Amino acid sequence: RGLSQAGDLVAPRWCLRSATLASRFQDCAEAAERELEHAGRQFLEARHDHRETVRLIALSEAAQRRRAHYEQKVLRLRTVVHEARGRLGSTALDPEGAGASATLTRRSYSGLRTMQADLKMGRLCRNEEKLTRIAGRQEAAKATASQALERSLG
C-alpha cells in the first residue's frame, strides 16, 4: 500500500492528541493576549494618574511660592503703612481735629501725607485680601495634590 503523507504512519489517536494540544495552545495564547491587553490598559491608566499627580504637585508648589511672595509683600507693606501713619500729625486721623487755623501750605503738605498714607493703607488692604484668597487656593491645591499622591503610592 502506498503512503501519500507522513501522517499516514501515525496512529489516529496521536493525531487527535496533537489536535487537542494545538487547540489548548491556541486557547492559552488567546488568554495570554487578553491578559497582556488588560495589563497594558492598567499601565496606561497608572501612567496617566502619575502624570496628573505630578501636575497637581507642580501646581501646589507654584501656589506655595505665590503665597510666600504675597506674605512677604504684605509684611513689607505693613511696615511701610506703620511708618507712614507714624509720620502723620495727631489730627490727621481725627475727623474733628482738622482745624481751620492751619495755614494753606501746612494743610496741603499734611493733606498730601495723609493721602499717601491712605494710598499705602489701601494697597495693604488689597494685598491682604489677595493673600487670603491665595492662601485658600494654596491649601486646596496642597490637599488635592496630597490626595493624588496617596492614591498614586497606594
PDB file of N, CA and C in Angstrom, residues 15-70:
ATOM      1  N   CYS A  15      -2.964  11.708  16.272  1.00  0.00           N
ATOM      2  CA  CYS A  15      -3.473  12.868  15.529  1.00  0.00           C
ATOM      3  C   CYS A  15      -4.480  13.624  16.384  1.00  0.00           C
ATOM      4  N   LEU A  16      -5.330  12.882  17.092  1.00  0.00           N
ATOM      5  CA  LEU A  16      -6.317  13.513  17.965  1.00  0.00           C
ATOM      6  C   LEU A  16      -5.630  14.252  19.107  1.00  0.00           C
ATOM      7  N   ARG A  17      -4.622  13.627  19.688  1.00  0.00           N
ATOM      8  CA  ARG A  17      -3.877  14.268  20.782  1.00  0.00           C
ATOM      9  C   ARG A  17      -3.188  15.548  20.312  1.00  0.00           C
ATOM     10  N   SER A  18      -2.548  15.491  19.187  1.00  0.00           N
ATOM     11  CA  SER A  18      -1.851  16.674  18.685  1.00  0.00           C
ATOM     12  C   SER A  18      -2.842  17.793  18.345  1.00  0.00           C
ATOM     13  N   ALA A  19      -4.014  17.438  17.851  1.00  0.00           N
ATOM     14  CA  ALA A  19      -5.039  18.450  17.567  1.00  0.00           C
ATOM     15  C   ALA A  19      -5.534  19.080  18.865  1.00  0.00           C
ATOM     16  N   THR A  20      -5.708  18.235  19.902  1.00  0.00           N
ATOM     17  CA  THR A  20      -6.131  18.746  21.208  1.00  0.00           C
ATOM     18  C   THR A  20      -5.073  19.674  21.789  1.00  0.00           C
ATOM     19  N   LEU A  21      -3.804  19.270  21.703  1.00  0.00           N
ATOM     20  CA  LEU A  21      -2.708  20.121  22.192  1.00  0.00           C
ATOM     21  C   LEU A  21      -2.668  21.448  21.448  1.00  0.00           C
ATOM     22  N   ALA A  22      -2.809  21.409  20.163  1.00  0.00           N
ATOM     23  CA  ALA A  22      -2.798  22.640  19.368  1.00  0.00           C
ATOM     24  C   ALA A  22      -3.950  23.552  19.778  1.00  0.00           C
ATOM     25  N   SER A  23      -5.118  22.985  20.013  1.00  0.00           N
ATOM     26  CA  SER A  23      -6.282  23.763  20.427  1.00  0.00           C
ATOM     27  C   SER A  23      -6.038  24.405  21.788  1.00  0.00           C
ATOM     28  N   ARG A  24      -5.464  23.628  22.709  1.00  0.00           N
ATOM     29  CA  ARG A  24      -5.171  24.167  24.052  1.00  0.00           C
ATOM     30  C   ARG A  24      -4.096  25.253  23.990  1.00  0.00           C
ATOM     31  N   PHE A  25      -3.087  25.066  23.172  1.00  0.00           N
ATOM     32  CA  PHE A  25      -2.062  26.106  22.994  1.00  0.00           C
ATOM     33  C   PHE A  25      -2.689  27.385  22.443  1.00  0.00           C
ATOM     34  N   GLN A  26      -3.610  27.236  21.522  1.00  0.00           N
ATOM     35  CA  GLN A  26      -4.307  28.395  20.952  1.00  0.00           C
ATOM     36  C   GLN A  26      -5.111  29.106  22.035  1.00  0.00           C
ATOM     37  N   ASP A  27      -5.823  28.335  22.864  1.00  0.00           N
ATOM     38  CA  ASP A  27      -6.609  28.923  23.964  1.00  0.00           C
ATOM     39  C   ASP A  27      -5.699  29.668  24.938  1.00  0.00           C
ATOM     40  N   CYS A  28      -4.557  29.049  25.276  1.00  0.00           N
ATOM     41  CA  CYS A  28      -3.598  29.696  26.193  1.00  0.00           C
ATOM     42  C   CYS A  28      -3.039  30.976  25.590  1.00  0.00           C
ATOM     43  N   ALA A  29      -2.735  30.950  24.309  1.00  0.00           N
ATOM     44  CA  ALA A  29      -2.208  32.138  23.637  1.00  0.00           C
ATOM     45  C   ALA A  29      -3.245  33.256  23.640  1.00  0.00           C
ATOM     46  N   GLU A  30      -4.502  32.935  23.398  1.00  0.00           N
ATOM     47  CA  GLU A  30      -5.560  33.943  23.416  1.00  0.00           C
ATOM     48  C   GLU A  30      -5.749  34.515  24.818  1.00  0.00           C
ATOM     49  N   ALA A  31      -5.710  33.661  25.839  1.00  0.00           N
ATOM     50  CA  ALA A  31      -5.838  34.125  27.218  1.00  0.00           C
ATOM     51  C   ALA A  31      -4.659  35.023  27.593  1.00  0.00           C
ATOM     52  N   ALA A  32      -3.462  34.645  27.181  1.00  0.00           N
ATOM     53  CA  ALA A  32      -2.279  35.467  27.464  1.00  0.00           C
ATOM     54  C   ALA A  32      -2.389  36.820  26.761  1.00  0.00           C
ATOM     55  N   GLU A  33      -2.918  36.819  25.560  1.00  0.00           N
ATOM     56  CA  GLU A  33      -3.088  38.069  24.820  1.00  0.00           C
ATOM     57  C   GLU A  33      -4.096  38.979  25.527  1.00  0.00           C
ATOM     58  N   ARG A  34      -5.202  38.428  26.023  1.00  0.00           N
ATOM     59  CA  ARG A  34      -6.191  39.214  26.765  1.00  0.00           C
ATOM     60  C   ARG A  34      -5.580  39.786  28.042  1.00  0.00           C
ATOM     61  N   GLU A  35      -4.817  38.960  28.768  1.00  0.00           N
ATOM     62  CA  GLU A  35      -4.184  39.428  29.997  1.00  0.00           C
ATOM     63  C   GLU A  35      -3.159  40.521  29.706  1.00  0.00           C
ATOM     64  N   LEU A  36      -2.447  40.384  28.608  1.00  0.00           N
ATOM     65  CA  LEU A  36      -1.468  41.400  28.216  1.00  0.00           C
ATOM     66  C   LEU A  36      -2.165  42.713  27.865  1.00  0.00           C
ATOM     67  N   GLU A  37      -3.278  42.641  27.168  1.00  0.00           N
ATOM     68  CA  GLU A  37      -4.043  43.848  26.856  1.00  0.00           C
ATOM     69  C   GLU A  37      -4.546  44.514  28.128  1.00  0.00           C
ATOM     70  N   HIS A  38      -5.043  43.704  29.065  1.00  0.00           N
ATOM     71  CA  HIS A  38      -5.526  44.234  30.345  1.00  0.00           C
ATOM     72  C   HIS A  38      -4.387  44.903  31.116  1.00  0.00           C
ATOM     73  N   ALA A  39      -3.245  44.255  31.161  1.00  0.00           N
ATOM     74  CA  ALA A  39      -2.079  44.831  31.851  1.00  0.00           C
ATOM     75  C   ALA A  39      -1.641  46.119  31.164  1.00  0.00           C
ATOM     76  N   GLY A  40      -1.709  46.166  29.850  1.00  0.00           N
ATOM     77  CA  GLY A  40      -1.347  47.378  29.116  1.00  0.00           C
ATOM     78  C   GLY A  40      -2.281  48.530  29.441  1.00  0.00           C
ATOM     79  N   ARG A  41      -3.594  48.244  29.548  1.00  0.00           N
ATOM     80  CA  ARG A  41      -4.546  49.285  29.927  1.00  0.00           C
ATOM     81  C   ARG A  41      -4.275  49.779  31.346  1.00  0.00           C
ATOM     82  N   GLN A  42      -3.984  48.856  32.260  1.00  0.00           N
ATOM     83  CA  GLN A  42      -3.669  49.253  33.634  1.00  0.00           C
ATOM     84  C   GLN A  42      -2.405  50.115  33.671  1.00  0.00           C
ATOM     85  N   PHE A  43      -1.422  49.757  32.871  1.00  0.00           N
ATOM     86  CA  PHE A  43      -0.192  50.536  32.809  1.00  0.00           C
ATOM     87  C   PHE A  43      -0.472  51.949  32.305  1.00  0.00           C
ATOM     88  N   LEU A  44      -1.280  52.077  31.262  1.00  0.00           N
ATOM     89  CA  LEU A  44      -1.607  53.392  30.719  1.00  0.00           C
ATOM     90  C   LEU A  44      -2.385  54.228  31.729  1.00  0.00           C
ATOM     91  N   GLU A  45      -3.308  53.593  32.457  1.00  0.00           N
ATOM     92  CA  GLU A  45      -4.053  54.309  33.494  1.00  0.00           C
ATOM     93  C   GLU A  45      -3.122  54.791  34.606  1.00  0.00           C
ATOM     94  N   ALA A  46      -2.200  53.925  35.020  1.00  0.00           N
ATOM     95  CA  ALA A  46      -1.247  54.302  36.071  1.00  0.00           C
ATOM     96  C   ALA A  46      -0.343  55.433  35.593  1.00  0.00           C
ATOM     97  N   ARG A  47       0.062  55.373  34.344  1.00  0.00           N
ATOM     98  CA  ARG A  47       0.915  56.429  33.785  1.00  0.00           C
ATOM     99  C   ARG A  47       0.158  57.753  33.742  1.00  0.00           C
ATOM    100  N   HIS A  48      -1.118  57.708  33.338  1.00  0.00           N
ATOM    101  CA  HIS A  48      -1.941  58.917  33.308  1.00  0.00           C
ATOM    102  C   HIS A  48      -2.110  59.476  34.719  1.00  0.00           C
ATOM    103  N   ASP A  49      -2.411  58.601  35.681  1.00  0.00           N
ATOM    104  CA  ASP A  49      -2.561  59.040  37.072  1.00  0.00           C
ATOM    105  C   ASP A  49      -1.273  59.652  37.598  1.00  0.00           C
ATOM    106  N   HIS A  50      -0.143  59.055  37.248  1.00  0.00           N
ATOM    107  CA  HIS A  50       1.148  59.580  37.687  1.00  0.00           C
ATOM    108  C   HIS A  50       1.386  60.983  37.113  1.00  0.00           C
ATOM    109  N   ARG A  51       1.102  61.149  35.835  1.00  0.00           N
ATOM    110  CA  ARG A  51       1.276  62.480  35.217  1.00  0.00           C
ATOM    111  C   ARG A  51       0.367  63.510  35.869  1.00  0.00           C
ATOM    112  N   GLU A  52      -0.859  63.117  36.151  1.00  0.00           N
ATOM    113  CA  GLU A  52      -1.802  64.031  36.803  1.00  0.00           C
ATOM    114  C   GLU A  52      -1.315  64.385  38.204  1.00  0.00           C
ATOM    115  N   THR A  53      -0.775  63.420  38.920  1.00  0.00           N
ATOM    116  CA  THR A  53      -0.235  63.676  40.255  1.00  0.00           C
ATOM    117  C   THR A  53       0.931  64.656  40.186  1.00  0.00           C
ATOM    118  N   VAL A  54       1.817  64.460  39.240  1.00  0.00           N
ATOM    119  CA  VAL A  54       2.960  65.367  39.080  1.00  0.00           C
ATOM    120  C   VAL A  54       2.469  66.774  38.745  1.00  0.00           C
ATOM    121  N   ARG A  55       1.445  66.873  37.888  1.00  0.00           N
ATOM    122  CA  ARG A  55       0.901  68.179  37.519  1.00  0.00           C
ATOM    123  C   ARG A  55       0.297  68.868  38.749  1.00  0.00           C
ATOM    124  N   LEU A  56      -0.441  68.125  39.551  1.00  0.00           N
ATOM    125  CA  LEU A  56      -1.060  68.701  40.749  1.00  0.00           C
ATOM    126  C   LEU A  56      -0.007  69.135  41.771  1.00  0.00           C
ATOM    127  N   ILE A  57       1.054  68.362  41.906  1.00  0.00           N
ATOM    128  CA  ILE A  57       2.127  68.743  42.835  1.00  0.00           C
ATOM    129  C   ILE A  57       2.819  70.009  42.347  1.00  0.00           C
ATOM    130  N   ALA A  58       3.035  70.111  41.044  1.00  0.00           N
ATOM    131  CA  ALA A  58       3.651  71.320  40.490  1.00  0.00           C
ATOM    132  C   ALA A  58       2.756  72.536  40.729  1.00  0.00           C
ATOM    133  N   LEU A  59       1.448  72.382  40.545  1.00  0.00           N
ATOM    134  CA  LEU A  59       0.521  73.484  40.811  1.00  0.00           C
ATOM    135  C   LEU A  59       0.539  73.868  42.286  1.00  0.00           C
ATOM    136  N   SER A  60       0.613  72.874  43.152  1.00  0.00           N
ATOM    137  CA  SER A  60       0.660  73.136  44.584  1.00  0.00           C
ATOM    138  C   SER A  60       1.923  73.906  44.961  1.00  0.00           C
ATOM    139  N   GLU A  61       3.041  73.518  44.380  1.00  0.00           N
ATOM    140  CA  GLU A  61       4.297  74.220  44.675  1.00  0.00           C
ATOM    141  C   GLU A  61       4.276  75.648  44.133  1.00  0.00           C
ATOM    142  N   ALA A  62       3.686  75.845  42.958  1.00  0.00           N
ATOM    143  CA  ALA A  62       3.571  77.196  42.402  1.00  0.00           C
ATOM    144  C   ALA A  62       2.677  78.059  43.301  1.00  0.00           C
ATOM    145  N   ALA A  63       1.591  77.484  43.794  1.00  0.00           N
ATOM    146  CA  ALA A  63       0.704  78.218  44.701  1.00  0.00           C
ATOM    147  C   ALA A  63       1.428  78.559  46.001  1.00  0.00           C
ATOM    148  N   GLN A  64       2.275  77.651  46.475  1.00  0.00           N
ATOM    149  CA  GLN A  64       3.042  77.922  47.695  1.00  0.00           C
ATOM    150  C   GLN A  64       4.026  79.073  47.481  1.00  0.00           C
ATOM    151  N   ARG A  65       4.683  79.077  46.313  1.00  0.00           N
ATOM    152  CA  ARG A  65       5.611  80.181  46.021  1.00  0.00           C
ATOM    153  C   ARG A  65       4.872  81.516  45.930  1.00  0.00           C
ATOM    154  N   ARG A  66       3.695  81.510  45.303  1.00  0.00           N
ATOM    155  CA  ARG A  66       2.903  82.744  45.182  1.00  0.00           C
ATOM    156  C   ARG A  66       2.457  83.211  46.567  1.00  0.00           C
ATOM    157  N   ARG A  67       2.051  82.272  47.406  1.00  0.00           N
ATOM    158  CA  ARG A  67       1.631  82.634  48.759  1.00  0.00           C
ATOM    159  C   ARG A  67       2.796  83.240  49.540  1.00  0.00           C
ATOM    160  N   ALA A  68       3.962  82.618  49.446  1.00  0.00           N
ATOM    161  CA  ALA A  68       5.143  83.137  50.162  1.00  0.00           C
ATOM    162  C   ALA A  68       5.480  84.542  49.672  1.00  0.00           C
ATOM    163  N   HIS A  69       5.358  84.765  48.354  1.00  0.00           N
ATOM    164  CA  HIS A  69       5.631  86.090  47.790  1.00  0.00           C
ATOM    165  C   HIS A  69       4.679  87.126  48.397  1.00  0.00           C
ATOM    166  N   TYR A  70       3.383  86.810  48.436  1.00  0.00           N
ATOM    167  CA  TYR A  70       2.414  87.762  48.975  1.00  0.00           C
ATOM    168  C   TYR A  70       2.553  87.940  50.478  1.00  0.00           C
TER     169      TYR A  70
END
